[in-house]
Amino acid sequence: MIDALGSPQSVLLLGGTSEIGLAILEALPPGRLRRLVLLGRDGAALAATAQRLAGPVARLSGTAAEPATVEVVVCDAADTAAHGGVIDAIFAAGDIDLTVMAIGALGDQARSEADPLQAVELAQSTFVGPMSLILHVGRRLRTQGHGSLVVISSVAGRQARRANFVYGAAKAGLDLAALGLGDSLDGYGPHVLVVRPGFVHTRMTAGLKPAPLSVSPQAVAATVVTGLRKRRTVVYSPPAVAVICAVLMALPRTVLRRLPF
Amino acid sequence: MSATLPVTAPPAGRPVLLTGWGRTAPTAALLQTPADAEQLALAVRAAPPSRSILARGLGRSYGDAAQSAGGTVLSTLGLTELSLDRQTGVLVAGAGCSLDQILQAAVPQGWFLPVTPGTRQVTVGGAIAADVHGKNHHVDGTFGRHVRWLDLVDGAGTVHRLAPDGPDADREAFWATVGGLGLTGVIVRAAVALQRIESSWIAVETVQAANLAALMAALRADDARLRYTVAWVDVLASGARAGRGVVTSGDHASAAAVAAQGHGDPLHYHPRVLLSAPGVPVKLVNPLSARVLSELWFRKAPAQRRTTLEPLQTFFHPLDGVHGWNRLYGRSGFLQYQLAVPDGREDVVERALAGLRSASSEAFLGVLKRFGPANPSPLSFPCPGWTLAVDIPATAGNRLARVLEDLDRAVAQAGGRVYLVKDSRCRPDLVEQMYPQLRQWRAVRDRLDPQHRFGSDLSRRLGL
């Protein structure tokens, strides 16, 4: 259970090596963690992450003597047929208080346009797979009667832009699915928080020229933790990108397509 | 291709969101309100086995003791039978009767509750499951001590009559249910021995105490003389004034004393709600209002001991005069931290006040009292010594969590405990240390509810 001060006892990280996901984990109110589940595609990378997390997990558990258990679940977001069984097994072993959906890839816009199969793959890994997983999680949360689900979306999903509209389309799909899932769970106990970060400095964006108002994963995590506490439905990180989004949404297409980014 | 999934749809009916009085950590459950004990037993038998069942009364426990995520919550508010033997003062009440309803029926007949907590808006079932205490604990013990028998629906949906004594009494089951947080089953009715009163007035002695030592000394002295004692403690006062407060002690006034003051019918009882908090949570508790209230409350009390007559409701249930006062803490809600430590560990009380002051500048409601002997209930909270209760807004940051965690450890090390029915954040492993009889309690619970069909967010969180 999540306690009165917001400390969860069990956390499921979908995208168990995601930098934003791990930053959220580390920013949570510490002291009560009993179980952490890292789900991802790459077993070796997950195992390495689990090892590296020993310190933070001890801190989150509030005790080094009896730290939370860390489970590694290998599951490919693209293997949607397997999702139901995998998520059911995780929840059957005990309630999950907080789930973070942080699976996604940035892709390469130019290559996607040249080879649309790459765009399809990106949509699978960033929209279809994650949507499937959060719908399964939502199904379990509804029965469970409590629990928070954080879905990492992106400001790129708010408006089609020349530079990244394939990625944007995938995030837009996930964003809508998450918002709708949150609405469908309203009154059933669980809470869904959609997070729309701007440019975040991670492995995914390494080598790219940072957009204005770029943030660190830790800054996103801090916004998420506050949003969770206040049971918000949408947060932007940094908050100022909400204004930029609003402007981009208001601009006519003819102007928008001439913008230099 | 898609995998076939088991249907996990919840049973018919839309769940409702439930929280404790502190309005933190809401979770949803199917809420049913059985009309009588038989229906309630049927509901226990019919509840889906996958998630737990829990009884809920008026929802006055501060934390998550009366909610059960994804489960079936059985409101006892349909169980309202009430009969009072005017000769013996033994009351038989449905578990959903509130202490308010009992007082309305009993006070004009010259009977009063043997023990009342700080609100009369709790049910009989809740008072037993939480084993509530009042200002007379040092003399009369807890509510559970005055229960003659109770009817409990166990995990199989069977009704048992449990009593603390008698030839066929299941003494263990009785005491595991008293203070048992609703986890041994659902209490459906109980017989409670009331106490005789001549009037609905209390002769109250009020006096200021300039610091914690003076406050404790006054409480000790009054305990030896008076049936009811309690102190409001100014949590925000620091330095030489740390732990200052106001002691209010008293006993039931005689009919003659009431007549002498010209009050008319000595047993007149008509409590009123004076104010109502805004319907939506608006945070009116803030550092300024907390400090101003504390200062006013302290100054209102006389420096020299003064005796006055106060109506029962003013003395026992002052907060019941403000409807929905829990909403004054705003959307993020609040928690109440209540600790008990043995005599000789006054240092922990002092440390608690200092810690809470450092963690919150909005904690203005502190209550200090001495406890008398404990009872045989393994999970009952009171143990001889001191108890301190403080309301604290559940605010941002990890500082409050850290301070409370340090306090938990200090309390456990001192041989004390926190009150589980008010808890919303304690460490599970510390609970075993605080309640050394937890293992014995679990054995009795396993006998009454072998499949652990009863459960709450609290029991899951603490691994009870």
XYZ file of C-alpha atoms in Angstrom:
725
model
C 0.000 0.000 0.000
C 1.030 3.617 -0.547
C 1.143 5.252 2.862
C -0.209 8.626 3.962
C 3.091 10.301 3.100
C 3.296 8.790 -0.383
C 5.822 5.981 0.136
C 4.962 2.923 -1.977
C 5.713 -0.616 -0.856
C 5.870 -2.120 -4.354
C 6.991 -0.584 -7.638
C 6.827 -1.980 -11.173
C 9.106 -0.307 -13.681
C 8.073 -1.040 -17.275
C 11.290 -0.266 -19.079
C 13.490 -1.343 -16.221
C 16.617 0.347 -17.528
C 14.969 3.655 -18.441
C 16.837 6.611 -17.035
C 13.655 8.586 -16.383
C 12.037 5.513 -14.811
C 15.003 4.943 -12.513
C 15.178 8.640 -11.649
C 11.502 8.495 -10.587
C 12.265 5.442 -8.472
C 15.089 7.262 -6.722
C 13.000 10.385 -6.130
C 10.163 8.532 -4.354
C 9.587 9.183 -0.665
C 11.888 6.543 0.840
C 11.505 4.030 3.589
C 8.734 1.586 2.773
C 9.752 -0.260 -0.403
C 9.382 -4.053 -0.111
C 9.331 -5.134 -3.753
C 10.704 -3.753 -6.991
C 9.983 -5.339 -10.363
C 12.086 -4.342 -13.364
C 10.522 -5.352 -16.665
C 12.355 -5.017 -19.939
C 13.577 -6.656 -23.106
C 17.237 -7.155 -22.258
C 17.760 -9.592 -19.374
C 21.460 -8.852 -19.011
C 20.927 -5.086 -18.903
C 18.123 -5.518 -16.345
C 20.326 -7.730 -14.172
C 23.102 -5.155 -14.317
C 20.642 -2.404 -13.391
C 19.308 -4.480 -10.499
C 22.868 -4.857 -9.185
C 23.579 -1.173 -9.537
C 20.376 -0.354 -7.649
C 21.492 -2.073 -4.423
C 22.262 1.246 -2.728
C 19.140 3.149 -3.749
C 16.976 0.113 -2.992
C 18.389 -0.122 0.529
C 17.615 3.563 1.004
C 14.105 3.201 -0.437
C 13.531 0.188 1.809
C 14.603 2.175 4.839
C 16.772 -0.721 5.931
C 20.025 -2.157 4.636
C 19.500 -5.283 6.704
C 16.320 -6.358 4.953
C 16.121 -4.482 1.651
C 13.292 -4.845 -0.828
C 13.405 -7.778 -3.217
C 14.295 -6.873 -6.790
C 12.722 -9.034 -9.496
C 13.733 -9.001 -13.140
C 11.066 -9.856 -15.725
C 12.138 -10.237 -19.340
C 9.364 -9.193 -21.692
C 9.445 -7.510 -25.075
C 7.016 -4.639 -25.523
C 6.504 -5.848 -29.089
C 5.412 -9.310 -27.921
C 1.912 -8.125 -27.069
C 0.480 -11.650 -26.920
C 2.641 -12.369 -23.875
C 1.725 -9.213 -21.959
C -1.425 -10.510 -20.249
C 0.305 -13.504 -18.714
C 3.371 -11.528 -17.683
C 1.404 -8.733 -15.984
C -0.971 -11.205 -14.309
C 1.986 -13.134 -12.862
C 3.494 -9.929 -11.445
C 0.237 -8.842 -9.809
C -0.632 -12.339 -8.613
C 2.504 -12.286 -6.469
C 1.234 -9.163 -4.668
C -0.354 -5.744 -5.197
C 1.649 -3.181 -7.142
C 1.383 0.290 -5.626
C 3.157 2.223 -8.350
C 3.746 1.332 -12.002
C 5.927 3.479 -14.254
C 5.629 3.054 -18.033
C 8.928 4.257 -19.479
C 9.307 2.122 -22.599
C 9.970 3.925 -25.825
C 12.445 4.768 -28.539
C 13.146 8.007 -30.351
C 13.777 6.441 -33.745
C 15.243 8.314 -36.664
C 12.836 10.561 -38.492
C 14.721 10.603 -41.798
C 15.150 6.828 -41.883
C 11.513 6.322 -40.929
C 10.453 8.434 -43.851
C 12.784 6.596 -46.215
C 11.844 3.181 -44.865
C 8.346 3.241 -43.344
C 8.918 -0.217 -41.880
C 11.137 1.566 -39.353
C 8.229 3.839 -38.521
C 6.060 0.784 -37.948
C 8.703 -0.655 -35.641
C 8.863 2.609 -33.713
C 5.088 2.663 -33.382
C 5.224 -0.924 -32.079
C 7.875 -0.190 -29.453
C 6.688 3.250 -28.380
C 2.916 3.082 -28.798
C 1.392 -0.364 -29.437
C 3.494 -2.333 -26.944
C 3.298 0.261 -24.152
C -0.452 0.696 -24.719
C -0.935 -3.049 -24.457
C 1.075 -3.163 -21.231
C -0.703 -0.244 -19.551
C -4.107 -1.654 -20.511
C -3.162 -4.925 -18.817
C -1.866 -3.011 -15.798
C -5.082 -0.983 -15.753
C -7.119 -4.182 -15.794
C -5.297 -5.357 -12.672
C -5.406 -1.966 -10.936
C -9.168 -1.872 -11.343
C -9.516 -5.160 -9.460
C -6.907 -4.094 -6.941
C -8.808 -0.920 -6.066
C -5.700 1.223 -5.643
C -2.349 2.042 -7.192
C -0.764 4.719 -9.345
C 0.315 4.422 -12.962
C 2.777 6.936 -14.390
C 3.006 7.032 -18.180
C 5.914 8.873 -19.766
C 4.548 10.671 -22.801
C 6.238 13.623 -24.509
C 5.508 17.148 -25.640
C 6.366 15.764 -29.097
C 2.985 14.027 -28.944
C 1.136 17.320 -28.642
C 1.793 18.686 -32.111
C 3.159 17.249 -35.347
C 6.510 18.742 -36.126
C 8.639 18.234 -39.192
C 11.614 16.984 -37.191
C 9.991 14.122 -35.244
C 6.410 13.476 -36.249
C 6.738 9.670 -36.304
C 7.945 9.638 -32.697
C 5.351 12.321 -31.948
C 2.563 10.232 -33.436
C 3.548 7.231 -31.329
C 3.667 9.333 -28.147
C 0.373 11.010 -29.064
C -1.233 7.577 -29.289
C 0.152 6.485 -25.951
C -0.770 9.816 -24.363
C -4.427 9.454 -25.420
C -4.535 5.814 -24.347
C -3.169 6.758 -20.928
C -5.566 9.684 -20.484
C -8.506 7.494 -21.455
C -7.351 4.701 -19.193
C -7.150 7.185 -16.334
C -10.709 8.301 -17.047
C -11.922 4.710 -17.186
C -10.356 4.003 -13.798
C -11.761 7.111 -12.147
C -13.706 6.100 -9.081
C -12.175 2.628 -8.994
C -9.277 3.655 -6.789
C -6.275 3.786 -9.133
C -4.782 6.982 -10.477
C -3.058 7.576 -13.817
C -0.532 10.368 -14.280
C 0.537 11.343 -17.803
C 3.944 12.998 -17.919
C 4.864 15.197 -20.869
C 8.521 16.111 -20.700
C 10.289 18.370 -23.129
C 13.840 17.538 -24.163
C 15.381 15.279 -21.505
C 19.112 14.565 -21.346
C 19.288 10.759 -21.540
C 20.958 8.018 -23.564
C 17.995 8.278 -25.935
C 18.770 11.881 -26.782
C 22.564 11.688 -26.518
C 24.228 13.428 -29.457
C 21.145 15.479 -30.302
C 21.161 19.220 -30.017
C 19.171 20.016 -26.862
C 15.978 21.954 -27.433
C 15.316 25.038 -25.313
C 14.172 24.287 -21.753
C 15.917 20.904 -21.718
C 15.802 19.059 -18.393
C 17.523 16.222 -16.569
C 15.761 12.934 -15.735
C 15.965 13.992 -12.082
C 13.971 17.143 -12.802
C 11.311 15.083 -14.561
C 11.281 12.703 -11.592
C 10.759 15.534 -9.112
C 7.787 16.792 -11.134
C 6.356 13.266 -11.257
C 6.623 12.743 -7.501
C 4.820 16.034 -6.833
C 2.167 15.126 -9.414
C 1.648 11.756 -7.758
C 1.206 13.321 -4.351
C -1.357 15.770 -5.687
C -3.035 13.076 -7.799
C -2.667 15.182 -10.932
C -3.672 13.711 -14.305
C -1.099 15.519 -16.476
C 2.224 17.165 -15.668
C 4.753 18.855 -17.936
C 8.462 18.954 -17.250
C 9.694 21.587 -17.039
C 6.317 23.220 -16.373
C 7.140 25.987 -18.864
C 6.923 23.587 -21.839
C 3.172 23.558 -21.236
C 3.131 27.147 -22.460
C 5.197 26.308 -25.545
C 2.815 23.423 -26.261
C -0.150 25.723 -25.996
C 1.454 28.144 -28.451
C 2.320 25.354 -30.895
C -1.230 24.053 -30.663
C -2.597 27.507 -31.472
C -0.386 28.221 -34.483
C -1.813 27.645 -37.956
C -0.163 24.785 -39.862
C 1.157 27.173 -42.506
C 3.192 28.969 -39.856
C 4.039 25.824 -37.964
C 5.653 24.077 -40.915
C 8.029 27.004 -41.421
C 9.386 26.870 -37.874
C 13.082 26.017 -37.768
C 12.749 22.924 -35.515
C -3.146 -13.956 -32.098
C -4.234 -13.006 -28.649
C -4.009 -14.929 -25.423
C -7.219 -15.841 -23.637
C -7.294 -14.116 -20.291
C -9.179 -15.062 -17.198
C -12.109 -12.780 -16.542
C -11.172 -10.664 -13.548
C -14.094 -8.277 -13.644
C -15.159 -7.205 -10.157
C -18.564 -8.338 -8.934
C -21.614 -6.251 -9.763
C -21.888 -2.809 -8.273
C -19.614 0.166 -8.571
C -16.903 0.564 -5.973
C -16.663 3.643 -3.789
C -13.540 5.496 -2.746
C -12.866 5.324 0.965
C -10.388 7.089 3.207
C -9.929 7.428 6.923
C -10.691 10.600 8.846
C -7.282 11.982 7.832
C -8.371 11.884 4.146
C -5.064 10.449 2.917
C -4.482 7.469 0.547
C -7.980 6.780 -0.874
C -8.734 3.281 -2.169
C -11.856 1.749 -3.672
C -13.992 -1.120 -2.424
C -17.478 -2.459 -2.971
C -19.574 -1.048 -0.163
C -22.560 -2.982 1.113
C -24.815 -2.048 3.996
C -26.505 -5.179 5.358
C -29.752 -4.460 7.178
C -29.183 -6.935 10.004
C -26.708 -9.421 11.436
C -28.081 -12.331 9.382
C -27.686 -10.420 6.128
C -24.227 -9.422 7.179
C -23.250 -13.048 7.822
C -24.636 -13.917 4.372
C -22.595 -11.119 2.830
C -19.438 -12.485 4.464
C -20.162 -15.924 3.028
C -20.949 -14.486 -0.414
C -17.989 -12.107 -0.703
C -15.507 -13.061 -3.435
C -12.570 -14.927 -1.926
C -9.937 -13.168 -4.033
C -9.986 -9.892 -2.095
C -10.649 -9.202 1.547
C -13.710 -8.282 3.589
C -13.802 -5.546 6.197
C -16.357 -3.895 8.447
C -16.564 -0.103 8.516
C -18.527 2.132 10.824
C -18.403 5.922 10.759
C -14.891 6.092 9.301
C -13.362 8.039 12.184
C -10.086 6.122 12.362
C -7.473 8.517 11.013
C -5.493 6.155 8.784
C -6.330 3.177 6.599
C -7.810 0.822 9.209
C -11.372 1.006 7.828
C -10.734 0.700 4.095
C -9.828 -2.288 1.964
C -8.678 -1.724 -1.611
C -10.459 -3.903 -4.140
C -12.323 -5.717 -1.394
C -15.799 -5.804 0.070
C -16.450 -3.272 2.797
C -19.478 -4.022 4.943
C -20.926 -0.918 6.507
C -22.293 -1.701 9.945
C -24.517 1.377 9.893
C -27.576 -0.798 9.212
C -27.107 -2.579 12.548
C -28.815 -0.081 14.794
C -30.706 -2.081 17.426
C -30.462 -0.406 20.821
C -31.880 -1.483 24.156
C -30.984 -0.268 27.612
C -31.818 -2.045 30.858
C -32.672 0.939 33.030
C -32.108 -1.057 36.199
C -28.694 -2.563 35.503
C -27.429 -0.065 32.951
C -26.458 -2.846 30.552
C -26.849 -1.704 26.982
C -27.248 -4.069 24.042
C -26.389 -2.245 20.846
C -25.952 -3.114 17.193
C -22.398 -2.617 16.004
C -23.483 0.337 13.869
C -24.975 2.345 16.749
C -22.966 5.491 17.310
C -21.935 6.608 20.756
C -23.963 9.716 19.908
C -27.149 7.645 19.573
C -26.343 5.840 22.813
C -25.806 9.088 24.699
C -29.068 10.553 23.392
C -30.881 7.468 24.709
C -28.959 6.900 27.933
C -28.059 10.279 29.431
C -31.662 11.385 30.135
C -32.108 8.019 31.925
C -29.100 8.709 34.151
C -26.596 6.475 32.376
C -23.355 7.397 30.662
C -20.772 5.570 28.578
C -18.133 3.851 30.688
C -15.478 5.207 28.298
C -15.753 7.758 25.536
C -13.092 8.845 23.054
C -12.766 12.462 21.905
C -15.676 12.088 19.481
C -19.111 10.535 19.934
C -19.311 9.901 16.174
C -17.853 6.415 16.403
C -19.767 3.157 16.321
C -19.895 0.490 19.005
C -18.193 -1.944 16.617
C -15.441 0.542 15.909
C -15.003 1.406 19.581
C -14.418 -2.285 20.343
C -12.237 -3.044 17.301
C -10.067 -0.018 18.128
C -10.394 -0.618 21.888
C -10.814 3.120 22.348
C -9.814 4.944 25.504
C -10.851 8.193 27.075
C -9.887 10.679 29.721
C -10.620 8.096 32.441
C -8.233 5.408 31.256
C -6.166 5.662 34.440
C -9.278 4.684 36.429
C -11.587 2.735 34.116
C -9.374 1.307 31.375
C -10.523 0.992 27.780
C -13.949 0.555 26.181
C -13.278 -3.174 25.797
C -13.093 -3.626 29.559
C -16.783 -2.741 29.865
C -18.014 -5.072 27.128
C -19.962 -7.964 28.719
C -20.220 -9.936 25.499
C -20.150 -9.417 21.767
C -21.423 -11.274 18.713
C -18.820 -11.831 16.013
C -19.277 -13.113 12.457
C -16.116 -15.119 11.740
C -14.404 -15.916 8.441
C -16.819 -18.768 7.739
C -19.815 -16.466 8.213
C -20.737 -18.092 11.549
C -21.880 -15.995 14.500
C -20.099 -16.534 17.830
C -20.937 -14.963 21.172
C -17.657 -14.011 22.824
C -17.255 -12.924 26.440
C -14.359 -12.087 28.751
C -15.553 -14.510 31.438
C -18.082 -17.226 32.167
C -18.051 -21.016 31.795
C -18.068 -21.249 27.972
C -16.407 -17.947 27.276
C -13.866 -17.958 24.464
C -11.730 -15.526 26.376
C -8.888 -15.515 23.862
C -11.186 -14.793 20.930
C -12.895 -12.034 22.907
C -9.662 -10.226 23.684
C -8.285 -10.773 20.169
C -11.406 -9.051 18.833
C -11.143 -6.188 21.332
C -8.513 -3.997 19.676
C -8.404 -6.512 16.818
C -8.884 -3.857 14.086
C -11.771 -5.797 12.553
C -9.436 -8.579 11.457
C -10.948 -11.418 13.509
C -14.382 -10.893 11.987
C -17.299 -8.499 11.980
C -18.735 -7.445 15.332
C -22.517 -7.310 14.904
C -23.728 -6.462 18.417
C -22.398 -6.048 21.911
C -23.500 -5.635 25.499
C -21.815 -2.768 27.315
C -22.091 -1.897 31.002
C -22.858 1.815 31.343
C -22.102 3.935 34.402
C -24.631 5.782 36.560
C -24.632 9.556 36.487
C -26.646 12.086 38.454
C -26.233 14.865 35.940
C -25.157 15.647 32.415
C -22.528 18.033 33.736
C -18.874 17.693 34.593
C -17.191 19.651 37.359
C -14.051 20.665 35.496
C -10.843 21.983 36.976
C -8.739 23.930 34.482
C -5.205 25.176 34.932
C -2.271 26.303 32.825
C 1.108 24.612 33.041
C 4.130 26.645 31.957
C 6.241 23.777 30.571
C 6.267 20.027 30.005
C 7.513 19.156 33.494
C 4.769 21.240 35.102
C 2.180 19.759 32.765
C 3.219 16.210 33.604
C 3.311 16.953 37.311
C -0.212 18.397 37.175
C -1.512 15.347 35.285
C 0.079 12.969 37.799
C -1.398 14.862 40.719
C -4.855 15.038 39.160
C -4.848 11.337 38.238
C -4.733 10.472 41.926
C -7.799 12.606 42.644
C -10.025 12.721 39.596
C -11.723 10.305 37.207
C -11.117 12.330 34.055
C -7.810 14.005 33.214
C -6.287 15.236 30.004
C -3.963 17.978 28.851
C -3.804 19.999 25.698
C -0.158 20.513 24.896
C 1.160 23.401 22.844
C 3.291 21.552 20.290
C 4.549 24.792 18.742
C 5.876 26.346 21.967
C 9.660 26.119 22.194
C 12.523 26.932 24.535
C 11.590 27.365 28.194
C 7.927 27.110 27.259
C 8.270 23.830 25.373
C 5.513 21.456 26.346
C 3.394 24.091 28.059
C -0.283 23.350 28.083
C -3.622 23.298 29.823
C -4.805 20.512 32.120
C -8.524 19.867 32.320
C -9.633 17.348 34.910
C -12.955 16.538 36.402
C -15.704 14.203 37.433
C -19.446 13.955 37.002
C -21.196 16.726 38.892
C -23.804 15.739 41.462
C -27.439 16.668 40.872
C -27.188 18.957 43.888
C -24.220 20.823 42.443
C -26.068 21.336 39.170
C -29.204 22.511 40.969
C -27.109 24.929 43.014
C -26.040 26.597 39.778
C -29.676 26.839 38.698
C -29.395 24.614 35.611
C -32.833 22.974 35.772
C -33.133 19.324 34.640
C -29.785 17.874 35.707
C -29.952 15.188 33.002
C -30.810 17.503 30.120
C -28.714 16.490 27.112
C -28.962 18.206 23.765
C -25.594 18.456 22.017
C -25.483 20.669 18.950
C -23.239 21.097 15.963
C -22.174 24.726 16.186
C -20.231 25.180 12.974
C -19.547 23.372 9.766
C -16.261 23.300 7.874
C -16.552 24.249 4.180
C -18.023 21.410 2.117
C -14.912 21.187 -0.005
C -11.530 20.817 1.644
C -10.045 24.273 2.159
C -6.791 24.399 4.031
C -7.471 26.784 6.869
C -4.812 25.212 9.049
C -1.567 27.055 8.351
C 1.451 28.151 10.380
C -0.198 31.451 11.316
C -3.617 30.089 12.280
C -1.951 27.249 14.182
C 0.207 29.617 16.205
C -2.609 32.055 16.885
C -4.949 29.270 17.976
C -2.292 27.790 20.256
C -1.604 31.146 21.880
C -5.300 31.904 22.375
C -6.039 28.453 23.731
C -3.225 28.740 26.259
C -4.171 32.238 27.371
C -7.840 31.370 27.677
C -6.963 28.949 30.508
C -6.524 30.361 34.011
C -3.071 30.475 35.598
C -4.668 29.547 38.918
C -6.825 26.431 39.114
C -10.486 27.185 38.479
C -13.514 24.892 38.744
C -16.493 25.261 36.434
C -19.454 23.156 35.375
C -19.348 22.065 31.738
C -21.896 20.050 29.766
C -20.784 16.511 28.859
C -20.393 17.361 25.201
C -18.182 20.396 25.857
C -15.869 18.427 28.094
C -15.688 15.168 26.146
C -16.420 15.994 22.511
C -15.427 19.612 21.785
C -14.464 18.857 18.156
C -17.888 17.336 17.438
C -19.130 20.926 17.574
C -17.459 21.548 14.200
C -18.933 19.372 11.470
C -16.335 17.941 9.069
C -13.369 19.587 10.811
C -11.047 17.145 9.037
C -11.591 19.153 5.845
C -9.799 22.125 7.429
C -6.504 20.381 6.666
C -7.117 20.730 2.930
C -6.866 18.306 0.058
C -3.684 16.581 1.130
C -5.221 15.603 4.450
C -3.538 14.976 7.779
C -2.457 12.242 10.079
C -2.547 11.755 13.799
C 0.518 10.394 15.492
C -0.233 8.830 18.851
C 2.454 7.215 20.939
C 2.527 5.571 24.348
C 5.677 5.139 26.445
C 6.175 3.731 29.928
C 6.823 5.854 33.004
C 10.431 6.933 33.205
C 10.562 7.592 29.462
C 9.230 11.128 29.604
C 12.271 11.989 27.473
C 10.564 10.363 24.471
C 7.544 12.649 24.887
C 9.881 15.627 25.033
C 11.737 14.401 21.957
C 8.447 13.822 20.122
C 7.327 17.396 20.769
C 10.658 18.784 19.577
C 10.669 16.561 16.498
C 7.090 17.332 15.504
C 7.691 21.038 16.006
C 10.671 20.848 13.674
C 8.701 18.878 11.071
C 5.539 20.949 11.059
C 4.706 24.499 12.009
C 1.007 23.652 11.758
C 0.576 21.060 14.507
C -1.613 22.811 17.051
C -3.623 19.895 18.370
C -1.548 17.965 20.885
C -3.036 15.850 23.639
C -1.112 14.437 26.579
C -2.503 11.960 29.079
C -1.462 9.231 31.478
C -2.555 5.649 30.923
C -3.415 3.191 33.663
C -2.854 -0.582 33.458
C -3.209 -2.415 30.141
C -5.872 -5.065 29.531
C -5.423 -8.643 28.242
C -5.995 -7.659 24.587
C -2.797 -8.402 22.615
C -3.292 -5.471 20.224
C -4.839 -2.968 22.617
C -2.879 0.272 22.494
C -2.866 1.668 26.036
C -0.034 0.611 28.341
C 0.865 2.213 31.676
C 2.665 5.520 31.328
C 2.255 8.467 28.992
C 0.423 8.950 25.734
C 0.824 11.834 23.331
C -1.374 12.427 20.262
C -0.662 15.134 17.688
C -2.525 16.015 14.477
C -0.138 16.845 11.640
C -0.930 17.966 8.082
C 0.342 15.408 5.565
C 2.539 17.889 3.747
C 5.217 17.763 1.132
C 8.769 16.629 1.532
C 10.396 13.777 3.298
C 11.176 15.626 6.505
C 7.969 14.651 8.299
C 8.456 11.033 7.234
C 12.012 11.044 8.628
C 11.031 12.677 11.911
C 8.172 10.232 12.455
C 10.374 7.289 11.552
C 12.985 8.355 14.111
C 10.199 8.752 16.651
C 8.823 5.288 15.888
C 12.241 3.827 16.658
C 12.626 5.824 19.861
C 9.140 4.767 20.971
C 9.777 1.098 20.177
C 13.155 1.174 21.944
C 11.530 2.721 24.998
C 9.112 -0.209 25.155
C 6.242 1.880 23.825
C 4.065 1.726 20.762
C 2.017 3.758 18.296
C -1.764 3.433 18.048
C -2.409 1.188 15.041
C -5.962 2.367 14.440
C -4.613 5.861 13.869
C -1.531 4.792 11.949
C -1.051 5.523 8.283
C 2.713 5.192 7.799
C 4.555 3.038 10.358
C 7.233 0.483 9.425
C 5.888 -3.095 9.488
C 8.910 -4.537 11.293
C 8.624 -2.012 14.135
C 5.054 -3.064 14.799
C 6.231 -6.510 15.907
C 8.550 -4.816 18.380
C 5.866 -2.453 19.642
C 3.259 -5.179 20.045
C 5.157 -8.177 21.434
C 1.928 -10.189 21.676
C 1.278 -9.879 17.948
C 2.218 -13.531 17.424
C -0.340 -14.760 19.998
C -2.954 -12.492 18.414
C -2.185 -13.949 14.977
C -2.718 -17.481 16.312
C -6.211 -16.579 17.561
C -6.991 -14.652 14.359
C -5.943 -17.700 12.325
C -8.393 -19.796 14.324
C -11.294 -17.361 13.726
C -10.336 -16.551 10.146
C -8.060 -19.304 8.833
C -8.230 -18.088 5.232
C -7.574 -14.459 6.166
C -10.744 -13.319 4.484
C -10.779 -10.226 6.653
C -8.228 -7.599 5.769
C -7.721 -3.867 5.498
C -5.282 -1.558 3.798
C -3.725 -1.231 7.252
C -3.315 -4.982 7.681
C -1.799 -5.320 4.218
C 0.505 -2.356 4.714
C 1.744 -3.585 8.090
C 1.667 -7.265 7.225
C -0.592 -8.133 10.171
